[in-house]
Coordinates of C-alpha atoms in Angstrom, one line a residue:
M516 CA 95.4 170.2 126.4
G517 CA 98.4 171.7 127.4
R518 CA 100.7 170.0 129.8
V519 CA 101.8 172.8 131.2
S520 CA 98.2 174.0 132.0
R521 CA 96.9 170.3 132.8
R522 CA 96.7 170.8 136.5
R523 CA 95.6 174.4 136.9
F524 CA 93.7 175.0 133.3
L525 CA 91.3 172.3 134.0
Q526 CA 90.9 172.6 138.0
G527 CA 90.9 176.1 138.0
A528 CA 88.2 176.9 135.7
G529 CA 85.8 174.6 137.1
L530 CA 85.7 171.0 135.1
A531 CA 84.1 169.3 138.0
V532 CA 80.6 168.1 139.1
F533 CA 79.1 171.0 140.3
G534 CA 75.9 171.8 142.5
A535 CA 73.4 174.3 141.2
V536 CA 74.2 177.7 141.2
A537 CA 72.4 179.5 144.3
G538 CA 70.1 182.7 144.5
A539 CA 67.2 182.9 141.8
G540 CA 66.0 186.2 140.9
V541 CA 68.5 188.4 141.7
A542 CA 71.8 189.9 139.4
R543 CA 74.7 188.1 140.4
S544 CA 79.0 187.8 139.1
S545 CA 80.3 184.5 138.1
I546 CA 80.5 182.3 141.3
F547 CA 84.0 180.6 139.3
P548 CA 87.2 182.8 139.1
L549 CA 89.0 182.8 135.6
P550 CA 92.4 180.7 135.7
P551 CA 95.3 183.1 135.2
S552 CA 96.6 181.0 132.3
A553 CA 94.0 181.8 129.7
S554 CA 94.7 183.4 126.9
A555 CA 93.1 187.0 126.3
A556 CA 90.8 187.3 122.9
T557 CA 92.0 189.0 120.4
P558 CA 89.7 192.4 120.4
T559 CA 87.0 192.9 117.8
P560 CA 85.6 196.0 117.0
S561 CA 82.3 194.9 118.6
S562 CA 84.0 194.3 121.9
T563 CA 82.5 195.9 124.8
A564 CA 85.4 194.3 127.4
T565 CA 85.9 196.8 130.1
A566 CA 90.3 197.5 130.4
G567 CA 91.9 194.7 132.1
G568 CA 89.7 192.1 131.8
P569 CA 86.5 190.4 129.8
P570 CA 82.9 192.0 130.6
P571 CA 81.0 190.9 132.9
D572 CA 78.7 187.9 132.9
R573 CA 75.1 188.0 131.6
T574 CA 72.7 187.7 134.9
F575 CA 68.9 187.3 134.5
V576 CA 66.0 188.3 136.8
S577 CA 63.8 185.4 135.9
T578 CA 66.4 182.3 136.2
K579 CA 69.3 181.5 138.6
L580 CA 71.5 180.5 135.9
T581 CA 74.5 183.3 134.4
T582 CA 76.6 182.7 131.5
P583 CA 79.8 184.7 129.6
H584 CA 78.9 187.7 128.2
V585 CA 80.1 186.9 124.8
N586 CA 80.8 189.3 122.0
V587 CA 80.4 188.7 118.6
W588 CA 80.5 190.3 114.8
S589 CA 79.8 189.2 111.5
S590 CA 81.1 190.6 107.8
G591 CA 78.8 188.0 105.7
A592 CA 76.2 185.4 105.8
T593 CA 76.6 182.5 108.2
A594 CA 76.2 178.9 107.7
D595 CA 72.3 178.1 109.6
G596 CA 72.3 177.0 113.0
L597 CA 73.1 178.3 116.5
V598 CA 76.7 178.1 118.1
F599 CA 77.3 175.7 121.0
A600 CA 80.7 176.3 123.3
G601 CA 81.5 174.8 127.2
P602 CA 82.7 177.9 128.5
M603 CA 85.5 177.6 131.2
G604 CA 85.3 179.4 134.3
H605 CA 81.6 180.2 134.7
G606 CA 78.8 178.7 136.5
S607 CA 77.0 177.6 133.2
N608 CA 79.7 175.5 131.4
G609 CA 77.6 174.3 128.8
L610 CA 76.0 177.5 126.3
I611 CA 74.1 177.3 123.1
M612 CA 74.0 180.5 122.2
D613 CA 72.4 182.6 119.2
N614 CA 74.6 184.9 116.1
S615 CA 74.3 187.8 118.6
G616 CA 75.5 185.8 121.4
H617 CA 73.0 185.9 123.4
P618 CA 71.8 182.4 125.5
V619 CA 69.7 179.8 124.4
W620 CA 70.4 177.1 126.5
M621 CA 72.5 177.1 129.5
E622 CA 73.5 173.9 131.3
P623 CA 71.2 174.3 134.3
T624 CA 73.0 172.0 136.7
G625 CA 76.1 173.9 137.0
A626 CA 77.8 170.3 136.0
G627 CA 81.2 170.4 134.3
V628 CA 80.5 170.3 130.7
T629 CA 83.3 169.4 127.3
D630 CA 82.3 168.8 123.9
L631 CA 78.7 170.3 124.1
K632 CA 77.5 169.5 120.5
V633 CA 74.4 167.9 117.9
Q634 CA 74.7 164.8 117.0
Q635 CA 72.8 161.5 115.7
Y636 CA 71.5 158.8 117.8
Q637 CA 68.9 156.4 116.4
G638 CA 68.0 158.6 113.5
K639 CA 67.3 161.7 115.9
P640 CA 69.4 164.8 116.5
V641 CA 70.3 164.8 120.2
L642 CA 72.3 167.0 122.5
T643 CA 75.8 165.3 123.6
Y644 CA 78.5 166.3 125.9
W645 CA 80.8 164.7 128.3
S646 CA 80.3 166.0 132.1
G647 CA 82.6 164.8 134.8
K648 CA 85.2 165.8 137.1
G649 CA 88.6 167.3 135.8
I650 CA 92.0 165.1 137.0
G651 CA 94.9 167.4 135.8
G652 CA 94.9 167.5 131.6
H653 CA 92.1 164.8 131.5
G654 CA 89.1 163.6 133.0
E655 CA 86.8 161.2 134.6
G656 CA 83.4 160.9 133.7
A657 CA 80.5 160.0 131.5
G658 CA 79.5 160.7 128.1
I659 CA 75.6 162.3 128.0
I660 CA 73.0 162.4 125.6
K661 CA 69.8 164.0 125.4
D662 CA 66.8 164.5 123.5
T663 CA 65.0 167.7 121.8
S664 CA 63.5 168.1 125.3
Y665 CA 66.8 167.9 127.2
K666 CA 66.0 164.8 129.1
T667 CA 68.6 162.7 129.5
I668 CA 68.0 159.3 127.6
A669 CA 71.8 157.7 127.8
Q670 CA 75.2 157.9 130.0
V671 CA 77.7 156.2 128.3
S672 CA 80.7 154.6 130.6
A673 CA 84.1 153.3 129.3
G674 CA 84.3 149.7 130.2
G675 CA 87.0 147.9 132.1
G676 CA 86.4 149.5 135.0
L677 CA 87.6 152.8 133.2
R678 CA 86.6 156.1 133.5
A679 CA 85.7 157.9 130.5
D680 CA 87.9 161.1 129.5
L681 CA 86.8 164.4 128.5
H682 CA 88.9 164.3 125.1
E683 CA 86.3 162.4 122.9
F684 CA 82.4 161.2 123.1
R685 CA 81.8 160.9 119.5
L686 CA 78.5 158.8 118.4
T687 CA 78.6 156.6 115.1
A688 CA 76.0 155.7 112.8
N689 CA 76.2 151.9 114.5
G690 CA 74.7 153.0 117.8
T691 CA 78.3 153.0 119.4
A692 CA 80.6 155.7 121.1
L693 CA 84.1 156.5 120.7
L694 CA 85.8 157.2 123.8
T695 CA 88.8 157.6 125.5
A696 CA 90.4 157.2 129.0
Y697 CA 93.8 157.7 131.0
P698 CA 94.0 155.0 133.7
T699 CA 97.3 155.6 135.8
V700 CA 99.9 152.7 135.7
Q701 CA 103.2 151.9 136.9
Y702 CA 105.5 151.8 134.2
D703 CA 109.4 152.1 133.6
L704 CA 110.2 156.1 132.8
S705 CA 113.7 155.8 132.0
P706 CA 113.9 156.1 128.5
L707 CA 112.8 159.5 129.3
G708 CA 114.8 160.1 131.9
G709 CA 112.1 159.7 134.6
S710 CA 111.7 156.7 137.3
A711 CA 112.4 153.0 136.5
K712 CA 109.1 152.4 138.9
G713 CA 107.3 155.8 137.7
Y714 CA 103.7 156.4 137.0
M715 CA 102.1 157.4 133.9
Y716 CA 98.9 157.7 132.2
D717 CA 98.2 155.1 129.6
C718 CA 95.8 156.2 127.1
H719 CA 92.8 154.2 126.1
V720 CA 90.5 153.8 122.9
Q721 CA 87.6 152.2 123.2
E722 CA 84.2 151.7 120.9
V723 CA 81.6 151.1 123.4
D724 CA 77.7 149.8 122.3
V725 CA 75.5 152.7 123.6
A726 CA 72.4 150.9 124.2
T727 CA 74.4 147.9 126.1
G728 CA 77.7 149.3 127.2
R729 CA 79.4 146.2 125.4
V730 CA 83.0 147.1 125.0
L731 CA 83.4 146.8 121.4
F732 CA 87.5 147.9 121.1
D733 CA 90.0 148.7 123.5
W734 CA 93.3 149.5 122.7
K735 CA 96.4 150.8 125.0
A736 CA 98.9 153.5 123.6
S737 CA 101.5 151.3 125.6
D738 CA 101.4 148.4 123.6
V739 CA 102.4 150.1 120.3
I740 CA 103.9 153.5 121.2
P741 CA 107.3 153.8 122.4
L742 CA 108.1 156.4 125.1
E743 CA 110.8 157.7 122.4
A744 CA 107.9 158.8 120.3
S745 CA 106.9 161.6 122.6
Y746 CA 107.9 165.3 123.1
V747 CA 107.6 165.8 126.8
K748 CA 109.5 164.2 129.8
P749 CA 109.0 163.9 133.5
S750 CA 111.2 166.7 133.9
D751 CA 109.2 169.2 132.1
D752 CA 107.0 169.1 135.2
S753 CA 107.7 168.6 138.7
A754 CA 104.2 168.4 139.4
A755 CA 103.5 165.3 136.7
D756 CA 107.1 163.6 136.8
G757 CA 105.7 160.2 137.4
S758 CA 107.8 159.9 140.9
T759 CA 104.1 159.1 142.5
A760 CA 100.5 158.0 141.2
E761 CA 99.6 161.5 142.1
K762 CA 102.2 163.0 139.8
A763 CA 101.6 160.8 136.8
F764 CA 103.3 161.7 133.9
D765 CA 101.5 162.1 130.7
P766 CA 103.7 160.5 127.6
Y767 CA 100.8 160.3 125.1
H768 CA 98.1 162.5 125.5
V769 CA 95.4 160.8 123.3
N770 CA 92.9 163.8 122.2
A771 CA 90.9 162.5 119.0
V772 CA 89.3 159.4 117.9
D773 CA 87.6 159.1 114.3
L774 CA 86.3 156.1 113.0
R775 CA 86.9 155.1 109.4
D776 CA 85.6 151.8 107.1
D777 CA 88.7 150.5 107.7
G778 CA 89.7 151.2 111.3
Y779 CA 90.0 154.1 114.3
L780 CA 92.2 157.5 113.2
V781 CA 93.6 158.8 116.6
S782 CA 95.5 162.2 117.7
F783 CA 98.4 162.0 120.3
R784 CA 98.8 165.6 121.0
H785 CA 102.3 164.4 123.0
T786 CA 103.9 162.6 119.9
H787 CA 102.5 165.3 117.3
T788 CA 101.6 162.1 115.6
I789 CA 98.2 160.7 114.0
Y790 CA 97.7 157.1 114.1
L791 CA 95.5 154.7 111.6
L792 CA 94.6 151.7 113.9
N793 CA 93.1 148.6 112.2
R794 CA 90.1 147.2 113.8
S795 CA 92.7 144.4 115.4
G796 CA 94.6 147.3 116.7
T797 CA 97.9 147.2 114.5
V798 CA 99.1 150.7 113.5
V799 CA 98.5 150.7 110.2
W800 CA 100.4 154.0 109.1
R801 CA 101.4 157.5 111.1
L802 CA 101.4 160.8 110.3
G803 CA 103.5 163.4 111.7
G804 CA 105.7 163.1 114.9
R805 CA 109.4 161.3 114.9
Q806 CA 108.4 158.2 113.7
S807 CA 106.5 159.3 110.5
D808 CA 105.7 157.1 107.7
F809 CA 104.8 160.5 105.6
T810 CA 107.1 163.1 103.8
I811 CA 105.6 166.2 105.3
P812 CA 106.6 169.7 103.8
A813 CA 107.5 172.0 105.9
D814 CA 104.5 174.2 105.6
A815 CA 102.3 171.1 106.4
V816 CA 104.3 170.0 109.9
F817 CA 101.9 170.2 112.7
A818 CA 102.7 170.1 116.4
W819 CA 100.4 169.5 120.0
Q820 CA 97.2 169.3 117.6
H821 CA 93.5 168.3 118.3
D822 CA 90.4 167.3 116.9
V823 CA 91.7 165.4 114.1
R824 CA 89.1 164.0 111.5
Q825 CA 88.9 162.0 108.4
R826 CA 87.5 163.9 105.8
P827 CA 86.1 163.0 102.5
N828 CA 88.5 162.9 99.3
G829 CA 91.3 161.8 101.4
V830 CA 91.1 165.0 103.5
I831 CA 92.3 165.0 107.5
S832 CA 91.6 168.1 109.5
M833 CA 92.9 169.2 112.5
F834 CA 93.3 172.2 115.0
D835 CA 96.7 172.5 114.7
N836 CA 97.6 174.3 117.9
H837 CA 101.6 174.2 116.6
Y838 CA 102.8 175.7 120.0
K839 CA 102.6 175.3 124.0
D840 CA 103.2 177.3 126.7
G841 CA 106.8 179.0 126.4
T842 CA 107.5 178.1 123.0
T843 CA 106.7 180.0 119.8
G844 CA 104.0 179.2 116.5
Q845 CA 100.8 180.3 115.3
S846 CA 97.7 178.1 116.0
R847 CA 95.6 177.6 112.8
G848 CA 92.8 175.0 111.5
L849 CA 94.7 172.6 109.4
L850 CA 93.0 170.7 106.1
L851 CA 95.7 167.8 104.5
T852 CA 95.4 166.4 101.5
V853 CA 96.9 162.7 102.5
D854 CA 98.2 160.3 99.9
E855 CA 97.9 157.1 101.7
K856 CA 99.3 155.2 98.9
N857 CA 102.2 157.0 98.1
R858 CA 102.8 158.3 102.1
T859 CA 102.6 162.0 101.3
A860 CA 101.0 165.0 103.0
A861 CA 100.5 168.4 101.6
V862 CA 98.5 171.7 102.9
K863 CA 95.1 171.9 101.0
L864 CA 93.8 175.0 103.2
E865 CA 94.8 176.7 106.2
L866 CA 92.8 178.8 108.6
A867 CA 94.1 181.3 110.6
R868 CA 92.7 184.4 112.2
G869 CA 94.5 187.6 113.7
G870 CA 97.0 186.0 115.9
H871 CA 94.5 183.9 117.8
R872 CA 96.9 181.3 119.4
G873 CA 95.3 178.7 121.6
N874 CA 97.8 176.2 123.3
A875 CA 95.2 174.0 124.7
M876 CA 92.0 172.3 123.1
G877 CA 90.3 173.7 119.6
N878 CA 88.5 172.3 116.6
V879 CA 87.8 172.7 112.9
Q880 CA 83.9 172.0 112.0
F881 CA 83.2 171.8 108.4
L882 CA 79.6 173.2 107.9
D883 CA 77.1 172.4 105.3
N884 CA 77.3 175.6 103.6
G885 CA 81.0 174.7 102.7
H886 CA 81.9 177.2 105.8
Y887 CA 84.5 176.3 108.4
F888 CA 84.2 176.4 112.0
V889 CA 86.9 176.8 114.3
G890 CA 87.3 176.9 117.8
W891 CA 90.6 178.5 119.5
G892 CA 90.4 176.2 122.5
S893 CA 92.3 178.1 125.3
D894 CA 92.1 181.3 123.4
P895 CA 88.6 182.0 124.1
S896 CA 87.0 182.4 120.6
A897 CA 85.7 181.0 117.8
T898 CA 85.7 182.2 114.1
E899 CA 83.4 180.8 111.1
F900 CA 85.3 181.1 107.9
D901 CA 83.5 180.9 104.3
A902 CA 85.2 178.3 101.4
A903 CA 88.2 180.4 100.4
G904 CA 89.4 180.8 104.0
N905 CA 87.8 184.7 104.7
A906 CA 86.3 185.3 108.2
V907 CA 82.9 186.0 108.0
F908 CA 81.7 185.4 112.1
E909 CA 83.3 185.6 114.9
A910 CA 82.7 185.1 119.0
T911 CA 85.1 186.4 121.5
S912 CA 85.1 186.0 125.6
I913 CA 83.6 182.8 125.5
G914 CA 84.8 182.0 129.4
S915 CA 88.1 181.2 129.9
G916 CA 88.1 179.2 127.0
S917 CA 86.2 176.0 125.4
Y918 CA 87.1 172.7 124.5
R919 CA 85.6 172.9 121.4
V920 CA 82.9 175.1 119.7
Y921 CA 80.3 174.4 117.0
R922 CA 77.7 175.8 115.0
S923 CA 74.7 173.2 114.3
T924 CA 70.8 173.8 113.3
W925 CA 68.8 172.6 116.7
T926 CA 64.9 172.2 117.8
A927 CA 64.1 172.0 120.9
A928 CA 61.0 172.1 123.3
P929 CA 62.0 171.8 127.3
S930 CA 60.4 169.8 129.4
T931 CA 60.7 172.2 132.1
V932 CA 57.9 175.3 131.6
P933 CA 59.1 178.9 131.3
D934 CA 60.5 180.5 134.3
V935 CA 58.9 184.2 135.4
A936 CA 59.6 186.9 138.1
V937 CA 58.7 190.6 138.6
L938 CA 60.4 193.5 140.4
P939 CA 58.3 196.2 141.6
G940 CA 57.7 199.6 139.6
N941 CA 56.6 203.0 140.6
G942 CA 54.0 202.2 143.0
S943 CA 51.2 201.3 139.8
T944 CA 53.3 199.3 137.7
M945 CA 55.8 196.6 137.9
Q946 CA 58.6 194.8 135.7
A947 CA 57.4 191.5 134.6
Y948 CA 60.6 188.9 133.3
A949 CA 59.9 186.0 131.2
S950 CA 62.6 183.0 130.1
W951 CA 62.7 179.6 128.9
N952 CA 65.7 178.0 128.7
G953 CA 66.5 175.8 125.9
A954 CA 63.5 176.5 124.0
T955 CA 64.5 177.4 120.2
E956 CA 60.9 178.2 119.0
V957 CA 59.3 181.0 121.1
A958 CA 58.8 184.3 119.2
G959 CA 56.9 186.3 122.0
W960 CA 55.5 186.6 125.6
R961 CA 52.0 186.9 127.1
F962 CA 52.4 188.4 130.4
L963 CA 49.3 187.4 132.6
T964 CA 48.4 188.9 135.7
G965 CA 45.2 189.3 138.2
S966 CA 44.0 189.7 141.7
D967 CA 43.4 186.0 142.1
A968 CA 46.1 183.3 141.0
G969 CA 42.9 181.2 139.2
S970 CA 41.9 184.0 137.3
L971 CA 44.0 185.9 135.4
T972 CA 44.1 188.2 132.2
E973 CA 46.2 189.2 129.3
A974 CA 48.1 192.6 130.7
V975 CA 50.7 192.8 127.6
S976 CA 51.9 190.7 125.0
V977 CA 55.3 191.8 123.1
K978 CA 57.9 190.0 120.8
R979 CA 60.9 188.1 122.5
T980 CA 64.3 190.0 123.1
G981 CA 67.0 187.6 123.5
F982 CA 66.8 185.2 126.0
E983 CA 65.2 187.0 129.2
T984 CA 62.1 189.2 127.6
T985 CA 60.9 191.8 129.8
A986 CA 57.8 194.3 129.8
E987 CA 55.9 196.9 132.0
V988 CA 52.6 196.1 133.5
A989 CA 50.1 197.6 135.7
A990 CA 50.5 196.3 139.5
A991 CA 48.7 193.5 140.6
S992 CA 48.6 190.3 143.2
Y993 CA 49.7 187.5 140.7
L994 CA 51.9 186.7 137.5
A995 CA 52.2 183.9 134.8
A996 CA 53.7 183.7 131.5
E997 CA 52.8 182.2 128.3
A998 CA 55.4 181.4 125.9
L999 CA 54.4 182.3 121.6
D1000 CA 55.2 180.8 118.9
S1001 CA 55.4 182.7 115.4
R1002 CA 51.7 182.3 114.7
G1003 CA 50.9 183.6 118.6
N1004 CA 50.2 179.7 120.0
V1005 CA 50.8 179.0 123.4
L1006 CA 53.7 176.7 123.3
E1007 CA 53.9 176.6 127.2
R1008 CA 52.8 178.5 130.9
S1009 CA 55.0 179.3 133.6
A1010 CA 54.0 178.8 136.9
V1011 CA 51.7 181.6 138.6
I1012 CA 53.7 183.5 141.0
K1013 CA 52.4 185.7 143.8
A1014 CA 53.9 189.4 142.9

């Protein structure tokens, strides 16, 4: 994440462990303010944003949850699946939504969430994310793995007394997780003009066995990377100048780890460099930055990058932020063809869109149909591009930014029951509301009413309309709702409430 926004962005946007949002059954506005440093989204034809700011949050009668009012547009067919994001600055920091921008699942506790995505664990699809407390430009927490009923089946922590950082929680086919950590250490910062007895964040890369917690690999940047490789200095930010442990300097800023057969591909934002480490932790090569082992033409130069991934056929992808606050540059999704034998790199594809600039965060996802999905980080937007690099879908106003954004297929049946609520009507009628947070197979709702809680009958059946469905029913003493699948079968029934 960007250094200038490292303290005010994460802390101001609410990336911490929060309690549940209070006040069920009434409309409400966001309880978390937008940070002043957030970039504005590029306006789109479908935008309903009011002058001077984004549209108000979505609120619901049947549940206490809130989520950003995301705007979307499309100009062609998209890949299959839902959109996964971690909107910052809002009550529900984890969000799954459909192509209309309507929520499907909102993280229900208000916990800080980054990197919400679908992965595979033990051969099954799972929902994963990092959760914890924002500390400057990184975090301290753990990786969370949930099954298709949204039950937590594993929590993965860093080893050696470290706390897992928010930048990476990637599962491997070997049943392991790739993690990063940012311990504070005392260090000689004089090579960069800082104190000889200064303090800095020393970035660790770990591979941890999910089932046992055993650390299989633990590597720290200061053993290998000289401070002089950094593009930042202690004098750049008085709040992070390394003069005290509370003002620890961040010379490296690890933000992505990918597993290869021959080792680990690691991205360091503040050295503008991608490193290949072998299994023993030795640097095999450096791509980019002050000590690059590769010849890189001007159009392929990247800076402040995120989400570096190894792709087939010698391609490395990344989100090339290419600027931070106070500098120039155009952010882009970048695919490089990398010849490791001859040490050359060239642009294979550039994914840029309408002036989007993310000075922090961001990602590039390869989709199964040949499309690409780009999350613009602190510019709270995401764009799907076709194979030729043409935009076919875009979501904007994703809170005040999202660390990464993905599209994935996901089928889920929550272990919770649906939520139901009612508001008075004209005396002879009442308005019933139903939702089921995280359910993906609901096609319709059946509302049941009666004068006795134990003998309800059908009042009306209606098609599902977005996250929350409402229908007018005759006034009654008790109400319940049944979620129906596409064949009219009952998936689950809500509790009975007194109307």
